[in-house]
Amino acid sequence: MPNLTAEDVKRLVAENNIRFIRLQFTDILGVPKNVSITENQLDKALNNELMFDGSSIEGFVRIEESDMYLYPDPNTFVIYPWRTSEEGGVARLICDIYNPDGTPFAGDPRHVLRNALKEAADMGYQFLVGPEAEFFLFHTAPDGTPTLETHDKAGYFDLSPVDLGENARRDIVLTLEKMGFEIETSHHEVAPGQHEIDFKYSDALDIADKIITFKTVVRTIAQRHGLHATFMAKPIFGENGNGMHMNQSLFKDGKNSFYDPDAPDQLSETMLQYIAGVLKHAKAISAVTNPTVNSFKRLVPGYEAPVYIAWSYRNRSPLIRIPAKRGLSTRMELRNPDPTCNPYLAFAAVLMAGLDGIKNNLKPPAPCDRNIYEMTQLERWDLGIGSLPGMLSEALEELSKDEVIKQSLGSHVLNRYLEAKYHEWDDYRTKVHQWELDYYLPLF
């Protein structure tokens, strides 16, 4: 993360003819919100004097306690490259949310992650994350609404002219780099119209901020190419869905705590304990990392998405995979999250699960290097391999009874998150869907 002060922000605004600054934050579902101010109000904003109505934001507060304050984080200042300075530039600051009495707001997802990171820091650890976010690019209808018509018929790592979305993806990468991202790879994914752009790992708070920015940039640049970008977990039946694998590690005193050159496979005891904690709480975590009804339509066998709670050094069918690189690159890849999750809450939940494994010296089961999809149910039972929840309601039930993951969210976020998600599930459950009409109407 850059190390900017309020004075740095004011200087950059003046030097780049910035006319509007968007003060950004997210609701508990991870949907970005913003209040736009002119440069004349910047001093007031940087002095934490700007107030907004929190009662209108999903999961925040009741109408009788609606006044909230925006505290901009100077380190998150970026200029939107798609607005020229000649026409009056636009910049962005990500904010923390505070109560009128000057205390952090318990319902702010950024505050939830800060709490988890503080717990890790109290144990001497820094939590680093590297995401792999996937998305689809679809054509739009004449009225501008998105369709499911893809812009190509390409597959994994295909090149143009088969990959007709390469121009859009290239412009997305160039825009992200102008905004301070270090892009490692970008390529076409397995499904038609599906893409992946990976950026360098960093501190979890920085990466959570970057994921929100990333999704904004992808959708903005796609729109300028006449395409609709979606991070929906499973938009097309019969094709792979969008995942957001989370590569993660703990560092202490500048050294990777997951690496031990003298241990079997060079994985430290700390890493094994961390893996054990994540596996123990995986069912509850899925309510946060896979937060929609649609998320669980991705988590089915046959589409490269994990279903079974296991780990492996090599194969990609378990929930957790250990990439081959060692040393500073030793890490754990959690494969079930998808990009519809709120990254602040998802990172907090996973981190607290891993720390629980370390605190309680948990031991993971033996790694499973067989293809779990090809095992029988009896074979999985014999190996003690459980399954992730099959639907959102099951995941919410697991979250409701897991004290560690509940604590990671805090009571305010937990209660409002469960309320919002049970409402989403009930809305889905009570609707009559096209499949039911197609199947039952002629039959009965």
CSV table of C-alpha atoms in Angstrom, one decimal:
chain,number,residue,atom,x,y,z
A,1,MET,CA,0.0,0.0,0.0
A,2,PRO,CA,1.2,3.6,-0.6
A,3,ASN,CA,2.0,5.7,2.4
A,4,LEU,CA,0.0,8.9,1.7
A,5,THR,CA,-0.9,11.6,4.1
A,6,ALA,CA,-3.9,14.0,3.9
A,7,GLU,CA,-1.4,16.7,2.6
A,8,ASP,CA,-0.3,14.3,-0.1
A,9,VAL,CA,-3.9,13.8,-1.2
A,10,LYS,CA,-4.6,17.6,-1.4
A,11,ARG,CA,-1.4,18.1,-3.4
A,12,LEU,CA,-2.3,15.3,-5.9
A,13,VAL,CA,-5.8,16.8,-6.3
A,14,ALA,CA,-4.4,20.2,-7.1
A,15,GLU,CA,-1.7,18.9,-9.4
A,16,ASN,CA,-4.1,16.7,-11.4
A,17,ASN,CA,-7.0,19.2,-11.7
A,18,ILE,CA,-9.3,16.8,-9.8
A,19,ARG,CA,-12.8,18.3,-9.6
A,20,PHE,CA,-14.7,15.5,-7.9
A,21,ILE,CA,-13.7,13.0,-5.2
A,22,ARG,CA,-15.8,10.0,-4.5
A,23,LEU,CA,-15.9,8.9,-0.9
A,24,GLN,CA,-16.4,5.2,-1.1
A,25,PHE,CA,-17.4,2.4,1.3
A,26,THR,CA,-19.3,-0.9,1.1
A,27,ASP,CA,-22.4,-2.3,2.7
A,28,ILE,CA,-22.4,-5.7,4.4
A,29,LEU,CA,-23.1,-7.4,1.1
A,30,GLY,CA,-20.0,-5.9,-0.4
A,31,VAL,CA,-21.8,-3.5,-2.7
A,32,PRO,CA,-19.8,-0.3,-3.2
A,33,LYS,CA,-21.5,2.9,-2.2
A,34,ASN,CA,-20.1,6.5,-2.6
A,35,VAL,CA,-20.8,10.1,-1.8
A,36,SER,CA,-19.3,12.5,-4.3
A,37,ILE,CA,-17.8,15.8,-3.2
A,38,THR,CA,-16.1,18.7,-5.0
A,39,GLU,CA,-12.5,19.6,-4.3
A,40,ASN,CA,-13.8,22.5,-2.2
A,41,GLN,CA,-15.0,20.0,0.4
A,42,LEU,CA,-11.8,18.0,0.5
A,43,ASP,CA,-10.5,19.6,3.6
A,44,LYS,CA,-13.7,18.9,5.5
A,45,ALA,CA,-13.6,15.3,4.3
A,46,LEU,CA,-10.0,14.7,5.3
A,47,ASN,CA,-10.8,16.2,8.7
A,48,ASN,CA,-13.5,13.5,9.1
A,49,GLU,CA,-16.3,16.0,9.3
A,50,LEU,CA,-18.6,14.6,6.5
A,51,MET,CA,-21.7,12.9,7.7
A,52,PHE,CA,-24.2,10.6,5.8
A,53,ASP,CA,-27.5,8.8,6.4
A,54,GLY,CA,-26.6,5.2,7.4
A,55,SER,CA,-30.2,4.1,7.6
A,56,SER,CA,-30.5,3.8,3.8
A,57,ILE,CA,-27.5,1.4,3.5
A,58,GLU,CA,-28.0,-2.4,3.6
A,59,GLY,CA,-27.2,-3.7,7.1
A,60,PHE,CA,-26.1,-0.5,8.7
A,61,VAL,CA,-28.4,1.2,11.3
A,62,ARG,CA,-32.0,1.9,12.0
A,63,ILE,CA,-33.6,5.3,11.0
A,64,GLU,CA,-33.4,6.6,14.6
A,65,GLU,CA,-29.6,6.2,14.7
A,66,SER,CA,-28.8,7.1,11.1
A,67,ASP,CA,-26.0,9.7,11.4
A,68,MET,CA,-22.7,8.2,10.4
A,69,TYR,CA,-19.3,9.8,9.6
A,70,LEU,CA,-16.9,9.0,6.7
A,71,TYR,CA,-13.2,8.8,7.6
A,72,PRO,CA,-11.3,8.7,4.3
A,73,ASP,CA,-8.1,6.6,4.2
A,74,PRO,CA,-5.5,8.7,2.4
A,75,ASN,CA,-3.6,5.5,1.3
A,76,THR,CA,-6.6,4.6,-0.9
A,77,PHE,CA,-6.5,7.7,-3.0
A,78,VAL,CA,-6.5,6.9,-6.7
A,79,ILE,CA,-7.4,8.9,-9.8
A,80,TYR,CA,-9.9,7.3,-12.3
A,81,PRO,CA,-8.0,7.1,-15.6
A,82,TRP,CA,-11.1,7.2,-17.7
A,83,ARG,CA,-11.7,10.9,-16.8
A,84,THR,CA,-9.2,13.4,-18.3
A,85,SER,CA,-7.8,16.2,-16.2
A,86,GLU,CA,-8.8,18.7,-19.0
A,87,GLU,CA,-12.5,18.0,-18.4
A,88,GLY,CA,-12.0,17.9,-14.6
A,89,GLY,CA,-10.6,14.7,-13.1
A,90,VAL,CA,-12.4,12.3,-10.7
A,91,ALA,CA,-10.6,10.5,-7.8
A,92,ARG,CA,-11.6,8.1,-5.1
A,93,LEU,CA,-10.9,7.7,-1.4
A,94,ILE,CA,-12.1,4.6,0.5
A,95,CYS,CA,-13.5,5.4,3.9
A,96,ASP,CA,-14.0,3.8,7.2
A,97,ILE,CA,-17.3,4.4,8.9
A,98,TYR,CA,-17.5,5.9,12.4
A,99,ASN,CA,-20.3,6.6,14.9
A,100,PRO,CA,-21.0,10.2,16.0
A,101,ASP,CA,-19.2,9.6,19.3
A,102,GLY,CA,-15.9,8.9,17.3
A,103,THR,CA,-15.9,5.1,17.7
A,104,PRO,CA,-15.6,2.8,14.8
A,105,PHE,CA,-18.9,1.5,13.5
A,106,ALA,CA,-19.3,-2.2,14.2
A,107,GLY,CA,-21.3,-2.7,10.9
A,108,ASP,CA,-18.5,-1.4,8.7
A,109,PRO,CA,-17.0,-4.4,6.8
A,110,ARG,CA,-13.6,-2.7,6.7
A,111,HIS,CA,-13.7,-2.5,10.5
A,112,VAL,CA,-14.6,-6.2,10.7
A,113,LEU,CA,-11.4,-7.1,8.7
A,114,ARG,CA,-9.3,-4.6,10.7
A,115,ASN,CA,-10.4,-6.4,13.9
A,116,ALA,CA,-9.3,-9.8,12.5
A,117,LEU,CA,-6.0,-8.4,11.3
A,118,LYS,CA,-5.4,-6.9,14.7
A,119,GLU,CA,-5.9,-10.4,16.3
A,120,ALA,CA,-3.4,-11.8,13.8
A,121,ALA,CA,-1.0,-8.9,14.6
A,122,ASP,CA,-1.3,-9.6,18.3
A,123,MET,CA,0.0,-13.1,17.6
A,124,GLY,CA,2.8,-11.6,15.5
A,125,TYR,CA,1.4,-12.3,12.1
A,126,GLN,CA,0.7,-10.3,8.9
A,127,PHE,CA,-2.0,-11.8,6.7
A,128,LEU,CA,-1.2,-11.7,3.0
A,129,VAL,CA,-3.7,-12.6,0.2
A,130,GLY,CA,-3.6,-13.1,-3.5
A,131,PRO,CA,-6.9,-13.4,-5.3
A,132,GLU,CA,-7.8,-15.0,-8.7
A,133,ALA,CA,-11.0,-13.3,-9.7
A,134,GLU,CA,-12.9,-14.6,-12.8
A,135,PHE,CA,-15.7,-12.8,-14.7
A,136,PHE,CA,-17.8,-13.2,-17.9
A,137,LEU,CA,-18.1,-10.6,-20.7
A,138,PHE,CA,-21.6,-10.7,-22.3
A,139,HIS,CA,-23.2,-8.7,-25.1
A,140,THR,CA,-26.0,-6.3,-24.2
A,141,ALA,CA,-29.4,-6.1,-25.7
A,142,PRO,CA,-30.4,-2.9,-27.7
A,143,ASP,CA,-32.0,-1.5,-24.6
A,144,GLY,CA,-28.7,-1.9,-22.7
A,145,THR,CA,-29.7,-4.9,-20.5
A,146,PRO,CA,-27.3,-7.8,-20.2
A,147,THR,CA,-27.8,-11.0,-22.2
A,148,LEU,CA,-26.1,-14.4,-21.9
A,149,GLU,CA,-24.7,-14.1,-25.4
A,150,THR,CA,-20.9,-14.4,-25.1
A,151,HIS,CA,-18.5,-12.5,-27.3
A,152,ASP,CA,-16.5,-15.6,-28.2
A,153,LYS,CA,-16.4,-19.4,-28.3
A,154,ALA,CA,-12.9,-19.6,-26.9
A,155,GLY,CA,-11.5,-21.8,-24.1
A,156,TYR,CA,-8.7,-21.8,-21.6
A,157,PHE,CA,-5.7,-19.7,-22.6
A,158,ASP,CA,-7.0,-19.2,-26.1
A,159,LEU,CA,-5.6,-16.3,-28.2
A,160,SER,CA,-7.3,-13.9,-30.6
A,161,PRO,CA,-8.9,-13.9,-33.1
A,162,VAL,CA,-10.9,-16.6,-31.2
A,163,ASP,CA,-10.9,-14.5,-28.1
A,164,LEU,CA,-12.8,-11.4,-29.2
A,165,GLY,CA,-12.7,-10.0,-25.6
A,166,GLU,CA,-9.0,-9.6,-25.7
A,167,ASN,CA,-9.3,-5.8,-26.5
A,168,ALA,CA,-11.6,-5.3,-23.5
A,169,ARG,CA,-9.3,-7.4,-21.2
A,170,ARG,CA,-6.2,-5.5,-22.4
A,171,ASP,CA,-7.8,-2.1,-21.6
A,172,ILE,CA,-8.9,-3.4,-18.2
A,173,VAL,CA,-5.3,-4.4,-17.4
A,174,LEU,CA,-3.9,-1.1,-18.6
A,175,THR,CA,-6.5,0.8,-16.6
A,176,LEU,CA,-5.7,-1.2,-13.4
A,177,GLU,CA,-2.0,-0.6,-13.9
A,178,LYS,CA,-2.6,3.2,-14.1
A,179,MET,CA,-4.4,2.8,-10.7
A,180,GLY,CA,-1.5,1.2,-9.0
A,181,PHE,CA,-2.2,-2.5,-9.6
A,182,GLU,CA,0.7,-4.9,-10.3
A,183,ILE,CA,-0.9,-7.3,-12.8
A,184,GLU,CA,0.7,-10.8,-12.9
A,185,THR,CA,-1.4,-12.6,-15.5
A,186,SER,CA,-4.5,-12.1,-17.6
A,187,HIS,CA,-6.0,-14.8,-19.8
A,188,HIS,CA,-9.2,-16.3,-21.2
A,189,GLU,CA,-10.7,-18.9,-18.9
A,190,VAL,CA,-12.3,-22.2,-19.5
A,191,ALA,CA,-15.9,-21.1,-20.4
A,192,PRO,CA,-16.8,-19.1,-23.5
A,193,GLY,CA,-16.7,-15.4,-22.6
A,194,GLN,CA,-14.9,-16.0,-19.3
A,195,HIS,CA,-11.7,-14.2,-18.2
A,196,GLU,CA,-9.3,-14.0,-15.3
A,197,ILE,CA,-6.9,-11.2,-14.3
A,198,ASP,CA,-4.6,-11.9,-11.4
A,199,PHE,CA,-2.8,-9.1,-9.4
A,200,LYS,CA,0.0,-9.4,-6.9
A,201,TYR,CA,-0.6,-10.5,-3.4
A,202,SER,CA,-0.5,-7.9,-0.6
A,203,ASP,CA,-1.8,-7.2,2.9
A,204,ALA,CA,-5.4,-8.4,3.2
A,205,LEU,CA,-6.9,-4.9,3.8
A,206,ASP,CA,-5.1,-3.6,0.7
A,207,ILE,CA,-6.3,-6.6,-1.4
A,208,ALA,CA,-9.9,-6.3,-0.1
A,209,ASP,CA,-9.9,-2.6,-1.2
A,210,LYS,CA,-8.4,-3.7,-4.5
A,211,ILE,CA,-11.0,-6.3,-5.2
A,212,ILE,CA,-13.8,-3.7,-4.8
A,213,THR,CA,-11.8,-1.4,-7.2
A,214,PHE,CA,-11.1,-4.2,-9.6
A,215,LYS,CA,-14.8,-5.1,-10.0
A,216,THR,CA,-15.6,-1.4,-10.6
A,217,VAL,CA,-12.9,-1.1,-13.3
A,218,VAL,CA,-13.9,-4.3,-15.0
A,219,ARG,CA,-17.5,-3.3,-15.3
A,220,THR,CA,-16.7,0.3,-16.4
A,221,ILE,CA,-14.3,-0.7,-19.1
A,222,ALA,CA,-16.4,-3.6,-20.4
A,223,GLN,CA,-19.3,-1.1,-20.7
A,224,ARG,CA,-17.1,1.1,-22.8
A,225,HIS,CA,-16.6,-1.8,-25.2
A,226,GLY,CA,-20.3,-2.5,-25.4
A,227,LEU,CA,-20.1,-5.5,-23.1
A,228,HIS,CA,-21.6,-6.4,-19.7
A,229,ALA,CA,-19.2,-7.8,-17.2
A,230,THR,CA,-20.6,-10.1,-14.5
A,231,PHE,CA,-19.0,-11.7,-11.4
A,232,MET,CA,-22.1,-13.8,-10.8
A,233,ALA,CA,-21.0,-17.2,-9.6
A,234,LYS,CA,-22.9,-19.4,-12.2
A,235,PRO,CA,-24.5,-17.4,-15.0
A,236,ILE,CA,-24.6,-20.2,-17.6
A,237,PHE,CA,-25.8,-23.7,-17.0
A,238,GLY,CA,-23.4,-26.4,-18.2
A,239,GLU,CA,-20.3,-24.1,-18.1
A,240,ASN,CA,-17.8,-23.4,-15.4
A,241,GLY,CA,-18.7,-20.7,-13.0
A,242,ASN,CA,-16.8,-17.7,-11.7
A,243,GLY,CA,-14.5,-18.4,-8.8
A,244,MET,CA,-12.1,-16.2,-6.7
A,245,HIS,CA,-9.5,-18.6,-5.4
A,246,MET,CA,-7.8,-17.1,-2.3
A,247,ASN,CA,-4.0,-17.7,-2.0
A,248,GLN,CA,-3.0,-16.8,1.5
A,249,SER,CA,-0.1,-16.9,3.9
A,250,LEU,CA,1.0,-15.6,7.3
A,251,PHE,CA,4.3,-13.7,7.6
A,252,LYS,CA,6.2,-13.0,10.8
A,253,ASP,CA,9.2,-10.7,11.0
A,254,GLY,CA,9.4,-10.6,7.2
A,255,LYS,CA,9.5,-14.4,7.0
A,256,ASN,CA,6.8,-16.7,5.6
A,257,SER,CA,5.4,-18.6,8.6
A,258,PHE,CA,4.0,-21.3,6.3
A,259,TYR,CA,7.5,-22.4,5.1
A,260,ASP,CA,9.8,-24.7,7.0
A,261,PRO,CA,12.7,-26.0,4.9
A,262,ASP,CA,13.3,-28.9,7.3
A,263,ALA,CA,9.7,-30.1,7.5
A,264,PRO,CA,8.1,-32.8,5.3
A,265,ASP,CA,7.1,-31.1,2.0
A,266,GLN,CA,8.5,-27.9,3.6
A,267,LEU,CA,5.2,-27.0,5.2
A,268,SER,CA,5.5,-25.6,8.7
A,269,GLU,CA,3.5,-26.7,11.7
A,270,THR,CA,1.9,-23.3,11.7
A,271,MET,CA,0.6,-23.9,8.2
A,272,LEU,CA,-0.8,-27.3,9.0
A,273,GLN,CA,-2.6,-25.9,12.0
A,274,TYR,CA,-3.9,-23.0,9.9
A,275,ILE,CA,-5.2,-25.5,7.3
A,276,ALA,CA,-6.8,-27.6,10.0
A,277,GLY,CA,-8.7,-24.5,11.3
A,278,VAL,CA,-10.0,-23.6,7.9
A,279,LEU,CA,-11.1,-27.1,7.2
A,280,LYS,CA,-12.9,-27.3,10.6
A,281,HIS,CA,-14.9,-24.1,9.9
A,282,ALA,CA,-15.3,-24.5,6.1
A,283,LYS,CA,-19.0,-25.1,6.2
A,284,ALA,CA,-19.7,-21.9,8.1
A,285,ILE,CA,-17.2,-19.9,6.1
A,286,SER,CA,-19.0,-20.9,2.9
A,287,ALA,CA,-22.0,-18.7,4.0
A,288,VAL,CA,-19.6,-15.7,3.7
A,289,THR,CA,-17.3,-16.8,0.8
A,290,ASN,CA,-20.3,-18.1,-1.3
A,291,PRO,CA,-23.0,-15.7,-0.3
A,292,THR,CA,-25.7,-16.1,-2.9
A,293,VAL,CA,-28.3,-18.6,-3.9
A,294,ASN,CA,-26.5,-18.8,-7.2
A,295,SER,CA,-23.1,-19.4,-5.5
A,296,PHE,CA,-24.0,-23.0,-4.7
A,297,LYS,CA,-24.9,-23.8,-8.3
A,298,ARG,CA,-21.2,-23.4,-9.0
A,299,LEU,CA,-20.2,-25.7,-6.2
A,300,VAL,CA,-21.2,-29.0,-7.9
A,301,PRO,CA,-19.0,-31.8,-9.2
A,302,GLY,CA,-17.7,-31.6,-12.8
A,303,TYR,CA,-17.0,-27.9,-13.2
A,304,GLU,CA,-13.6,-27.5,-11.4
A,305,ALA,CA,-15.2,-26.0,-8.3
A,306,PRO,CA,-14.6,-27.7,-4.9
A,307,VAL,CA,-17.3,-29.6,-3.2
A,308,TYR,CA,-15.4,-31.7,-0.6
A,309,ILE,CA,-13.7,-30.6,2.5
A,310,ALA,CA,-10.2,-31.9,2.1
A,311,TRP,CA,-6.7,-30.7,1.1
A,312,SER,CA,-4.0,-31.8,-1.3
A,313,TYR,CA,-0.5,-31.0,-2.4
A,314,ARG,CA,-1.4,-31.5,-6.1
A,315,ASN,CA,-4.9,-32.2,-7.3
A,316,ARG,CA,-7.5,-29.5,-7.7
A,317,SER,CA,-10.6,-31.4,-6.6
A,318,PRO,CA,-10.3,-30.7,-2.8
A,319,LEU,CA,-11.2,-27.4,-1.1
A,320,ILE,CA,-7.6,-26.5,-0.3
A,321,ARG,CA,-4.6,-26.9,-2.6
A,322,ILE,CA,-1.0,-26.3,-1.8
A,323,PRO,CA,0.8,-24.8,-4.9
A,324,ALA,CA,4.2,-26.2,-5.6
A,325,LYS,CA,6.4,-23.1,-5.0
A,326,ARG,CA,8.2,-22.9,-1.7
A,327,GLY,CA,10.1,-20.3,0.3
A,328,LEU,CA,8.5,-16.9,0.4
A,329,SER,CA,5.8,-18.2,-2.1
A,330,THR,CA,4.6,-21.0,0.2
A,331,ARG,CA,0.9,-20.6,0.5
A,332,MET,CA,-2.5,-22.1,0.8
A,333,GLU,CA,-5.1,-21.8,-2.0
A,334,LEU,CA,-8.7,-21.8,-0.8
A,335,ARG,CA,-10.8,-22.7,-3.9
A,336,ASN,CA,-14.4,-22.3,-3.0
A,337,PRO,CA,-14.8,-18.5,-2.7
A,338,ASP,CA,-16.5,-16.6,-5.6
A,339,PRO,CA,-16.3,-12.9,-6.5
A,340,THR,CA,-19.8,-12.1,-5.3
A,341,CYS,CA,-18.5,-12.3,-1.7
A,342,ASN,CA,-17.8,-9.2,0.4
A,343,PRO,CA,-13.9,-9.5,0.5
A,344,TYR,CA,-13.6,-7.8,3.9
A,345,LEU,CA,-15.9,-10.3,5.6
A,346,ALA,CA,-14.6,-13.3,3.6
A,347,PHE,CA,-11.0,-12.5,4.5
A,348,ALA,CA,-11.9,-11.9,8.2
A,349,ALA,CA,-13.8,-15.2,8.4
A,350,VAL,CA,-11.0,-17.3,6.8
A,351,LEU,CA,-8.3,-15.7,8.8
A,352,MET,CA,-10.1,-16.2,12.1
A,353,ALA,CA,-10.7,-19.9,11.2
A,354,GLY,CA,-7.0,-20.3,10.5
A,355,LEU,CA,-5.9,-18.6,13.7
A,356,ASP,CA,-8.3,-20.8,15.6
A,357,GLY,CA,-6.3,-23.8,14.2
A,358,ILE,CA,-3.1,-22.3,15.4
A,359,LYS,CA,-4.3,-21.3,18.8
A,360,ASN,CA,-5.7,-24.8,19.5
A,361,ASN,CA,-2.9,-26.7,17.8
A,362,LEU,CA,-5.3,-28.4,15.5
A,363,LYS,CA,-4.0,-31.2,13.2
A,364,PRO,CA,-5.4,-31.6,9.7
A,365,PRO,CA,-6.3,-34.9,8.2
A,366,ALA,CA,-3.9,-36.6,5.8
A,367,PRO,CA,-3.8,-34.9,2.4
A,368,CYS,CA,-5.9,-36.5,-0.3
A,369,ASP,CA,-4.1,-36.7,-3.6
A,370,ARG,CA,-6.8,-38.8,-5.4
A,371,ASN,CA,-9.5,-37.3,-7.5
A,372,ILE,CA,-12.3,-37.0,-4.9
A,373,TYR,CA,-15.0,-36.6,-7.6
A,374,GLU,CA,-14.3,-40.2,-8.7
A,375,MET,CA,-14.6,-41.7,-5.2
A,376,THR,CA,-17.7,-43.4,-4.0
A,377,GLN,CA,-19.6,-42.0,-1.1
A,378,LEU,CA,-18.4,-44.9,1.0
A,379,GLU,CA,-14.7,-44.2,0.1
A,380,ARG,CA,-15.2,-40.5,1.1
A,381,TRP,CA,-16.8,-41.6,4.4
A,382,ASP,CA,-13.8,-43.9,5.1
A,383,LEU,CA,-11.4,-41.1,4.6
A,384,GLY,CA,-13.5,-38.7,6.7
A,385,ILE,CA,-14.1,-36.3,3.8
A,386,GLY,CA,-17.1,-34.2,4.3
A,387,SER,CA,-19.0,-31.9,1.9
A,388,LEU,CA,-19.6,-28.2,1.7
A,389,PRO,CA,-23.3,-27.1,2.1
A,390,GLY,CA,-25.4,-27.8,-0.9
A,391,MET,CA,-27.4,-24.6,-0.8
A,392,LEU,CA,-27.4,-21.2,0.9
A,393,SER,CA,-29.8,-22.1,3.6
A,394,GLU,CA,-27.6,-24.9,4.8
A,395,ALA,CA,-24.6,-22.6,4.8
A,396,LEU,CA,-26.5,-20.1,6.9
A,397,GLU,CA,-27.4,-22.7,9.4
A,398,GLU,CA,-23.7,-23.7,9.7
A,399,LEU,CA,-22.8,-20.1,10.2
A,400,SER,CA,-25.4,-19.7,12.9
A,401,LYS,CA,-23.8,-22.4,15.1
A,402,ASP,CA,-20.1,-21.7,14.5
A,403,GLU,CA,-18.9,-19.5,17.4
A,404,VAL,CA,-15.5,-18.7,15.8
A,405,ILE,CA,-16.9,-17.4,12.5
A,406,LYS,CA,-19.8,-15.6,14.3
A,407,GLN,CA,-17.2,-13.8,16.4
A,408,SER,CA,-15.1,-12.9,13.3
A,409,LEU,CA,-18.1,-11.0,11.9
A,410,GLY,CA,-19.3,-9.4,15.2
A,411,SER,CA,-22.9,-9.5,16.4
A,412,HIS,CA,-24.0,-6.4,14.4
A,413,VAL,CA,-22.8,-7.7,11.0
A,414,LEU,CA,-23.8,-11.3,11.8
A,415,ASN,CA,-27.4,-10.5,12.7
A,416,ARG,CA,-28.0,-8.2,9.7
A,417,TYR,CA,-26.1,-10.5,7.3
A,418,LEU,CA,-28.2,-13.5,8.4
A,419,GLU,CA,-31.4,-11.4,8.1
A,420,ALA,CA,-30.5,-10.3,4.6
A,421,LYS,CA,-29.5,-13.7,3.4
A,422,TYR,CA,-32.5,-15.6,4.9
A,423,HIS,CA,-34.7,-13.0,3.2
A,424,GLU,CA,-32.8,-13.7,-0.1
A,425,TRP,CA,-33.3,-17.5,0.4
A,426,ASP,CA,-37.0,-17.2,1.2
A,427,ASP,CA,-37.5,-15.0,-1.8
A,428,TYR,CA,-35.9,-17.7,-4.0
A,429,ARG,CA,-37.6,-20.6,-2.2
A,430,THR,CA,-41.1,-19.2,-2.6
A,431,LYS,CA,-40.8,-18.2,-6.3
A,432,VAL,CA,-42.1,-20.5,-9.1
A,433,HIS,CA,-39.1,-21.0,-11.5
A,434,GLN,CA,-39.1,-21.8,-15.2
A,435,TRP,CA,-37.7,-25.3,-14.6
A,436,GLU,CA,-40.7,-26.2,-12.5
A,437,LEU,CA,-43.1,-25.0,-15.2
A,438,ASP,CA,-41.2,-26.8,-17.9
A,439,TYR,CA,-41.1,-30.1,-15.9
A,440,TYR,CA,-44.3,-30.2,-13.9
A,441,LEU,CA,-46.9,-28.3,-16.0
A,442,PRO,CA,-47.1,-30.9,-18.8
A,443,LEU,CA,-46.7,-33.8,-16.4
A,444,PHE,CA,-49.4,-33.0,-13.9
